[in-house]
Amino acid sequence: MQDLNDMLLFAKVVEHGGYSAAARVLNMQTSRLSRRIQQLEEQLGVRLLQRTTRAVSITEIGQAYYRHCVALEEEARAAQDTIDRTRATPQGLVHVACPVGLVESHVGAILARYLADNPGVQVHMEAINRRVDVVEEGFDLALRVRMPPLAASDLAMRMLGTSRSMLVASPALLDRIGRPKHPTELSVLPTLAFTAPGRNRYNWLFRDEAGEALEIEHFPRLITDDFKALLQAAKAGVGIAYLPSLNCGNAVDGGELEHVLPDFSLAEGLVHVVFPSRRGMVPAVRSLIDALVEGFARKDVN
C-alpha cells in the first residue's frame, strides 16, 4: 500500500499548479517533493503528472487519483476535527464499571449530576461486583473498594475515600443466639460472607480498643458477591454479616439490624477509581473522575 502522506503531497501539487508553489506551502524543498511524487508514480506504475520545462499538468488517470486524494484529505481533516472537539470539551462515550453498593449509595447521584452538567457525554455503566479487567474488557474507568494494602497494578489510580464496615445482625437472631461479647465467639455462630473468586477460607479482621489485631475464621451459611443479598439475609435473621456501613447504615438506624461487637473496629476499605493511563486521557474521562473525587468529598463515605 502506498504512503498516505505521498497521496496528500500529490494533491497539494495539483491544487497549487506545480512543485514550487506546493513546496512553499508545505515548507519543504522542491526537489524533495518532486522525488516523493516520482516514487509514488513508480509504486503505482502510472504517470500522474506530465512535466515540461514550463508547467506541470495532470494526466487523466491522475485526475481520477486526485479525487481520491482529496477525499482522503477531507477524511483526515474530519478525523482531526473529531479529536480536537473531544479534547476541547467533555463529550463522547465513557465505559464505567462500579460495584452495586456504590452505585446505590453514592455513584448514582454523582453520575446524574455529572450528566446534567455535561450534555455531550454518554456513560455506559455496568453495576457489577466482580473485579473487571479494565484494559481487556474495554472500560475507561472502574471503581473499586479494597482492603489495604492495595495490590501493585499497572493501572493509574485516584483515591475517592474510605468505606467503614460494620458487623450486623437482626435483633431477633441475637435474641435467639445471644449477643457475642468477643470476636472469638463468631466461629460457632451463623455468619454471612462476601466472596471473591478462588476464596475457600473466610476470615474477619478486628482491632480492639487498644489497637491489637485479631483475625477470626468463621464458617458462613451464605456466601455471595452481592451485598444486597447479604443485607436481605441479615435482616431475615439468617446470620451475622460484615457489611459496608453505606449498605447497612439505614437498616441499623431503623432498628432492622443491630451493630454487633461495637467495641471492636473493622478494617476500612479504600474506595478508589482505576483507569488505564493518565496520558492521552480525553476530557470526558478526566472530568468524570474529577466529578467522582468532588462528589465523594462532599459526602460522608463512612
CSV table of C-alpha atoms in Angstrom, one decimal:
chain,number,residue,atom,x,y,z
A,1,MET,CA,0.0,0.0,0.0
A,2,GLN,CA,1.3,3.4,-0.9
A,3,ASP,CA,2.3,6.0,1.7
A,4,LEU,CA,-0.8,8.1,2.5
A,5,ASN,CA,1.4,11.1,3.0
A,6,ASP,CA,2.5,10.9,-0.6
A,7,MET,CA,-1.1,11.0,-1.7
A,8,LEU,CA,-1.6,14.2,0.2
A,9,LEU,CA,1.6,15.7,-1.3
A,10,PHE,CA,0.3,14.8,-4.7
A,11,ALA,CA,-3.0,16.6,-4.0
A,12,LYS,CA,-1.1,19.7,-2.9
A,13,VAL,CA,1.0,19.8,-6.2
A,14,VAL,CA,-2.3,19.6,-8.2
A,15,GLU,CA,-4.0,22.2,-6.1
A,16,HIS,CA,-1.2,24.7,-6.4
A,17,GLY,CA,-0.3,24.1,-10.0
A,18,GLY,CA,3.2,22.9,-9.6
A,19,TYR,CA,6.0,21.7,-7.4
A,20,SER,CA,7.5,25.1,-6.4
A,21,ALA,CA,4.2,26.6,-5.2
A,22,ALA,CA,3.3,23.4,-3.3
A,23,ALA,CA,6.7,23.2,-1.8
A,24,ARG,CA,6.4,26.7,-0.4
A,25,VAL,CA,3.0,25.9,1.2
A,26,LEU,CA,4.4,22.6,2.6
A,27,ASN,CA,7.6,24.2,3.7
A,28,MET,CA,9.8,21.6,2.1
A,29,GLN,CA,12.4,21.5,-0.7
A,30,THR,CA,11.1,21.4,-4.2
A,31,SER,CA,13.5,18.7,-5.2
A,32,ARG,CA,12.4,16.5,-2.3
A,33,LEU,CA,8.7,17.0,-3.1
A,34,SER,CA,9.4,16.1,-6.8
A,35,ARG,CA,11.2,12.9,-5.7
A,36,ARG,CA,8.3,11.8,-3.5
A,37,ILE,CA,5.8,12.2,-6.3
A,38,GLN,CA,8.1,10.3,-8.7
A,39,GLN,CA,8.4,7.5,-6.2
A,40,LEU,CA,4.6,7.4,-5.8
A,41,GLU,CA,4.2,7.1,-9.6
A,42,GLU,CA,6.8,4.3,-9.7
A,43,GLN,CA,5.0,2.4,-7.0
A,44,LEU,CA,1.6,2.9,-8.8
A,45,GLY,CA,3.1,2.1,-12.2
A,46,VAL,CA,1.3,5.0,-13.9
A,47,ARG,CA,2.1,8.6,-14.8
A,48,LEU,CA,0.1,11.0,-12.7
A,49,LEU,CA,1.7,14.3,-13.9
A,50,GLN,CA,3.1,15.5,-17.2
A,51,ARG,CA,6.2,17.6,-16.7
A,52,THR,CA,7.6,20.2,-19.1
A,53,THR,CA,10.2,22.9,-18.5
A,54,ARG,CA,7.4,25.5,-18.0
A,55,ALA,CA,4.5,23.7,-16.4
A,56,VAL,CA,3.1,20.6,-14.8
A,57,SER,CA,-0.2,19.2,-16.0
A,58,ILE,CA,-2.3,16.3,-14.6
A,59,THR,CA,-3.0,13.1,-16.6
A,60,GLU,CA,-6.4,11.5,-17.0
A,61,ILE,CA,-5.5,8.8,-14.5
A,62,GLY,CA,-4.0,11.5,-12.3
A,63,GLN,CA,-7.4,13.3,-12.3
A,64,ALA,CA,-9.2,10.2,-11.1
A,65,TYR,CA,-6.5,9.5,-8.5
A,66,TYR,CA,-6.6,13.1,-7.3
A,67,ARG,CA,-10.3,12.8,-6.5
A,68,HIS,CA,-9.5,10.0,-4.1
A,69,CYS,CA,-6.6,12.0,-2.6
A,70,VAL,CA,-8.9,15.0,-2.0
A,71,ALA,CA,-11.4,12.6,-0.3
A,72,LEU,CA,-8.6,11.3,1.9
A,73,GLU,CA,-7.5,14.8,2.8
A,74,GLU,CA,-11.1,15.7,3.8
A,75,GLU,CA,-11.4,12.5,5.9
A,76,ALA,CA,-8.1,13.3,7.6
A,77,ARG,CA,-9.3,16.8,8.4
A,78,ALA,CA,-12.6,15.5,9.7
A,79,ALA,CA,-10.7,13.0,11.9
A,80,GLN,CA,-8.6,15.7,13.3
A,81,ASP,CA,-11.6,17.9,14.0
A,82,THR,CA,-13.2,15.0,15.9
A,83,ILE,CA,-10.1,14.7,18.1
A,84,ASP,CA,-9.9,18.4,18.6
A,85,ARG,CA,-13.5,18.6,19.7
A,86,THR,CA,-13.1,15.7,22.0
A,87,ARG,CA,-10.0,17.2,23.6
A,88,ALA,CA,-11.6,20.6,23.9
A,89,THR,CA,-14.8,19.7,25.8
A,90,PRO,CA,-16.2,16.7,27.6
A,91,GLN,CA,-18.1,14.6,25.1
A,92,GLY,CA,-18.4,11.1,23.8
A,93,LEU,CA,-19.0,7.7,25.4
A,94,VAL,CA,-17.4,6.6,28.7
A,95,HIS,CA,-17.5,3.0,29.8
A,96,VAL,CA,-17.6,2.6,33.6
A,97,ALA,CA,-17.7,-0.4,36.0
A,98,CYS,CA,-18.8,0.1,39.6
A,99,PRO,CA,-19.9,-2.1,42.5
A,100,VAL,CA,-23.6,-2.3,43.0
A,101,GLY,CA,-23.4,-0.9,46.5
A,102,LEU,CA,-21.5,2.2,45.4
A,103,VAL,CA,-24.0,2.8,42.6
A,104,GLU,CA,-26.9,2.7,45.0
A,105,SER,CA,-25.3,4.8,47.8
A,106,HIS,CA,-23.1,7.4,46.1
A,107,VAL,CA,-22.2,7.0,42.5
A,108,GLY,CA,-25.7,7.1,41.0
A,109,ALA,CA,-26.3,10.6,42.3
A,110,ILE,CA,-22.9,11.8,41.4
A,111,LEU,CA,-23.3,10.4,37.9
A,112,ALA,CA,-26.7,12.0,37.4
A,113,ARG,CA,-25.4,15.4,38.4
A,114,TYR,CA,-22.4,15.0,36.1
A,115,LEU,CA,-24.5,14.1,33.1
A,116,ALA,CA,-26.8,17.0,33.7
A,117,ASP,CA,-23.7,19.3,33.7
A,118,ASN,CA,-22.2,17.7,30.6
A,119,PRO,CA,-24.8,17.1,27.9
A,120,GLY,CA,-22.2,16.0,25.3
A,121,VAL,CA,-21.2,12.9,27.4
A,122,GLN,CA,-22.8,9.5,27.3
A,123,VAL,CA,-22.0,7.0,30.1
A,124,HIS,CA,-22.4,3.2,29.9
A,125,MET,CA,-22.1,2.0,33.4
A,126,GLU,CA,-22.1,-1.7,34.4
A,127,ALA,CA,-23.1,-2.2,38.1
A,128,ILE,CA,-21.1,-5.3,38.8
A,129,ASN,CA,-19.4,-6.7,41.9
A,130,ARG,CA,-16.7,-8.8,40.3
A,131,ARG,CA,-13.2,-7.4,39.6
A,132,VAL,CA,-13.1,-6.3,36.0
A,133,ASP,CA,-10.1,-6.3,33.7
A,134,VAL,CA,-10.2,-2.6,32.7
A,135,VAL,CA,-8.0,-2.9,29.6
A,136,GLU,CA,-9.1,-6.3,28.3
A,137,GLU,CA,-12.8,-5.5,28.8
A,138,GLY,CA,-12.6,-2.0,27.4
A,139,PHE,CA,-13.6,0.1,30.4
A,140,ASP,CA,-12.4,3.7,30.6
A,141,LEU,CA,-12.5,3.5,34.4
A,142,ALA,CA,-13.6,1.2,37.2
A,143,LEU,CA,-14.5,2.0,40.8
A,144,ARG,CA,-13.3,-0.4,43.5
A,145,VAL,CA,-13.4,-0.9,47.2
A,146,ARG,CA,-10.4,-2.9,48.6
A,147,MET,CA,-8.9,-3.5,52.0
A,148,PRO,CA,-5.4,-2.0,52.4
A,149,PRO,CA,-2.7,-2.5,51.4
A,150,LEU,CA,-3.7,-2.2,47.7
A,151,ALA,CA,-2.0,-4.7,45.3
A,152,ALA,CA,0.5,-3.4,42.8
A,153,SER,CA,-1.0,-2.6,39.5
A,154,ASP,CA,-0.1,-1.1,36.1
A,155,LEU,CA,-3.3,0.9,36.2
A,156,ALA,CA,-3.4,4.6,37.2
A,157,MET,CA,-5.5,5.3,40.3
A,158,ARG,CA,-7.1,8.1,42.3
A,159,MET,CA,-8.4,7.7,45.8
A,160,LEU,CA,-12.0,8.7,46.5
A,161,GLY,CA,-12.4,8.0,50.2
A,162,THR,CA,-12.7,5.2,52.7
A,163,SER,CA,-15.6,2.9,53.5
A,164,ARG,CA,-16.3,1.8,57.1
A,165,SER,CA,-17.7,-1.6,57.6
A,166,MET,CA,-20.0,-2.9,60.4
A,167,LEU,CA,-20.8,-6.3,61.8
A,168,VAL,CA,-24.6,-6.5,61.9
A,169,ALA,CA,-27.4,-8.9,62.6
A,170,SER,CA,-31.1,-8.9,63.2
A,171,PRO,CA,-32.2,-8.2,66.8
A,172,ALA,CA,-34.4,-11.4,66.6
A,173,LEU,CA,-31.4,-13.5,65.7
A,174,LEU,CA,-29.3,-12.0,68.5
A,175,ASP,CA,-32.2,-12.6,71.0
A,176,ARG,CA,-32.1,-16.3,70.0
A,177,ILE,CA,-28.3,-17.0,69.9
A,178,GLY,CA,-27.1,-14.3,72.3
A,179,ARG,CA,-25.1,-11.2,71.7
A,180,PRO,CA,-21.4,-12.0,71.3
A,181,LYS,CA,-19.0,-10.2,73.6
A,182,HIS,CA,-15.8,-11.1,71.8
A,183,PRO,CA,-14.9,-11.9,68.1
A,184,THR,CA,-13.7,-15.4,69.1
A,185,GLU,CA,-17.4,-16.4,69.6
A,186,LEU,CA,-18.1,-15.8,65.9
A,187,SER,CA,-16.6,-19.1,64.8
A,188,VAL,CA,-19.5,-21.0,66.3
A,189,LEU,CA,-22.3,-18.6,65.3
A,190,PRO,CA,-24.2,-18.4,62.0
A,191,THR,CA,-22.5,-15.9,59.7
A,192,LEU,CA,-22.8,-14.5,56.1
A,193,ALA,CA,-19.8,-13.7,53.9
A,194,PHE,CA,-19.0,-11.7,50.8
A,195,THR,CA,-16.9,-13.8,48.5
A,196,ALA,CA,-14.3,-13.4,45.7
A,197,PRO,CA,-13.3,-15.9,43.1
A,198,GLY,CA,-11.0,-18.7,44.4
A,199,ARG,CA,-11.6,-18.0,48.1
A,200,ASN,CA,-12.3,-21.0,50.3
A,201,ARG,CA,-11.5,-19.7,53.8
A,202,TYR,CA,-13.3,-16.8,55.4
A,203,ASN,CA,-11.7,-14.5,58.0
A,204,TRP,CA,-12.7,-11.3,59.6
A,205,LEU,CA,-10.0,-8.9,60.9
A,206,PHE,CA,-10.8,-6.9,64.0
A,207,ARG,CA,-9.0,-4.4,66.2
A,208,ASP,CA,-9.8,-4.0,69.9
A,209,GLU,CA,-9.8,-0.7,71.8
A,210,ALA,CA,-6.0,-1.0,72.3
A,211,GLY,CA,-5.5,-1.4,68.6
A,212,GLU,CA,-4.5,-5.0,68.7
A,213,ALA,CA,-5.3,-7.0,65.6
A,214,LEU,CA,-7.4,-10.2,65.9
A,215,GLU,CA,-8.2,-12.4,62.9
A,216,ILE,CA,-11.2,-14.7,63.3
A,217,GLU,CA,-12.0,-17.6,60.9
A,218,HIS,CA,-15.8,-18.2,60.5
A,219,PHE,CA,-17.9,-20.6,58.6
A,220,PRO,CA,-20.7,-18.8,56.7
A,221,ARG,CA,-24.1,-20.1,55.9
A,222,LEU,CA,-24.4,-17.8,52.9
A,223,ILE,CA,-21.6,-16.9,50.5
A,224,THR,CA,-22.2,-14.3,47.8
A,225,ASP,CA,-20.7,-11.4,45.9
A,226,ASP,CA,-23.9,-9.4,46.2
A,227,PHE,CA,-24.1,-7.0,49.2
A,228,LYS,CA,-27.8,-6.6,48.7
A,229,ALA,CA,-28.4,-10.4,49.1
A,230,LEU,CA,-26.2,-10.3,52.3
A,231,LEU,CA,-28.3,-7.4,53.6
A,232,GLN,CA,-31.6,-9.1,53.0
A,233,ALA,CA,-30.3,-12.3,54.6
A,234,ALA,CA,-29.1,-10.4,57.7
A,235,LYS,CA,-32.5,-8.7,58.0
A,236,ALA,CA,-34.2,-12.1,57.7
A,237,GLY,CA,-32.1,-13.4,60.7
A,238,VAL,CA,-30.0,-15.9,58.7
A,239,GLY,CA,-26.7,-14.9,60.2
A,240,ILE,CA,-24.3,-12.1,61.2
A,241,ALA,CA,-23.0,-10.1,58.3
A,242,TYR,CA,-19.9,-7.9,57.7
A,243,LEU,CA,-21.2,-5.1,55.5
A,244,PRO,CA,-20.1,-1.6,54.4
A,245,SER,CA,-22.0,1.0,56.5
A,246,LEU,CA,-23.2,2.6,53.3
A,247,ASN,CA,-25.1,-0.6,52.6
A,248,CYS,CA,-26.5,-1.3,56.1
A,249,GLY,CA,-26.5,2.1,57.9
A,250,ASN,CA,-30.1,2.8,57.2
A,251,ALA,CA,-31.2,-0.6,58.5
A,252,VAL,CA,-29.2,-0.1,61.7
A,253,ASP,CA,-30.7,3.4,62.2
A,254,GLY,CA,-34.2,2.0,61.6
A,255,GLY,CA,-33.8,-0.9,64.0
A,256,GLU,CA,-33.9,-3.7,61.4
A,257,LEU,CA,-30.3,-4.6,62.2
A,258,GLU,CA,-28.2,-4.2,65.3
A,259,HIS,CA,-24.5,-3.3,65.4
A,260,VAL,CA,-22.6,-6.4,66.7
A,261,LEU,CA,-19.4,-6.0,68.7
A,262,PRO,CA,-19.3,-2.2,68.5
A,263,ASP,CA,-16.2,-2.0,70.7
A,264,PHE,CA,-14.2,-3.8,68.1
A,265,SER,CA,-13.4,-1.9,64.9
A,266,LEU,CA,-13.1,-3.5,61.4
A,267,ALA,CA,-10.7,-2.5,58.7
A,268,GLU,CA,-11.7,0.4,56.4
A,269,GLY,CA,-12.0,-0.2,52.7
A,270,LEU,CA,-10.2,2.1,50.3
A,271,VAL,CA,-12.7,3.5,47.7
A,272,HIS,CA,-10.7,4.3,44.5
A,273,VAL,CA,-11.1,4.6,40.8
A,274,VAL,CA,-8.6,2.9,38.4
A,275,PHE,CA,-8.1,3.7,34.7
A,276,PRO,CA,-5.6,2.6,32.0
A,277,SER,CA,-3.3,5.7,31.9
A,278,ARG,CA,-3.1,9.4,32.8
A,279,ARG,CA,-1.6,10.2,29.4
A,280,GLY,CA,-3.9,10.9,26.5
A,281,MET,CA,-7.0,11.0,28.7
A,282,VAL,CA,-9.9,12.6,26.9
A,283,PRO,CA,-11.8,15.4,28.8
A,284,ALA,CA,-14.9,13.2,29.3
A,285,VAL,CA,-13.0,10.6,31.3
A,286,ARG,CA,-10.9,13.2,33.1
A,287,SER,CA,-13.9,15.3,34.1
A,288,LEU,CA,-15.9,12.3,35.2
A,289,ILE,CA,-13.0,11.2,37.5
A,290,ASP,CA,-12.8,14.8,38.9
A,291,ALA,CA,-16.6,14.7,39.5
A,292,LEU,CA,-16.3,11.4,41.4
A,293,VAL,CA,-13.5,12.9,43.6
A,294,GLU,CA,-15.5,16.0,44.3
A,295,GLY,CA,-18.7,14.0,44.9
A,296,PHE,CA,-17.2,11.7,47.4
A,297,ALA,CA,-15.5,14.6,49.2
A,298,ARG,CA,-19.0,16.2,49.6
A,299,LYS,CA,-20.4,13.0,51.2
A,300,ASP,CA,-19.6,11.1,54.3
A,301,VAL,CA,-18.5,7.8,52.7
A,302,ASN,CA,-18.4,6.1,56.0
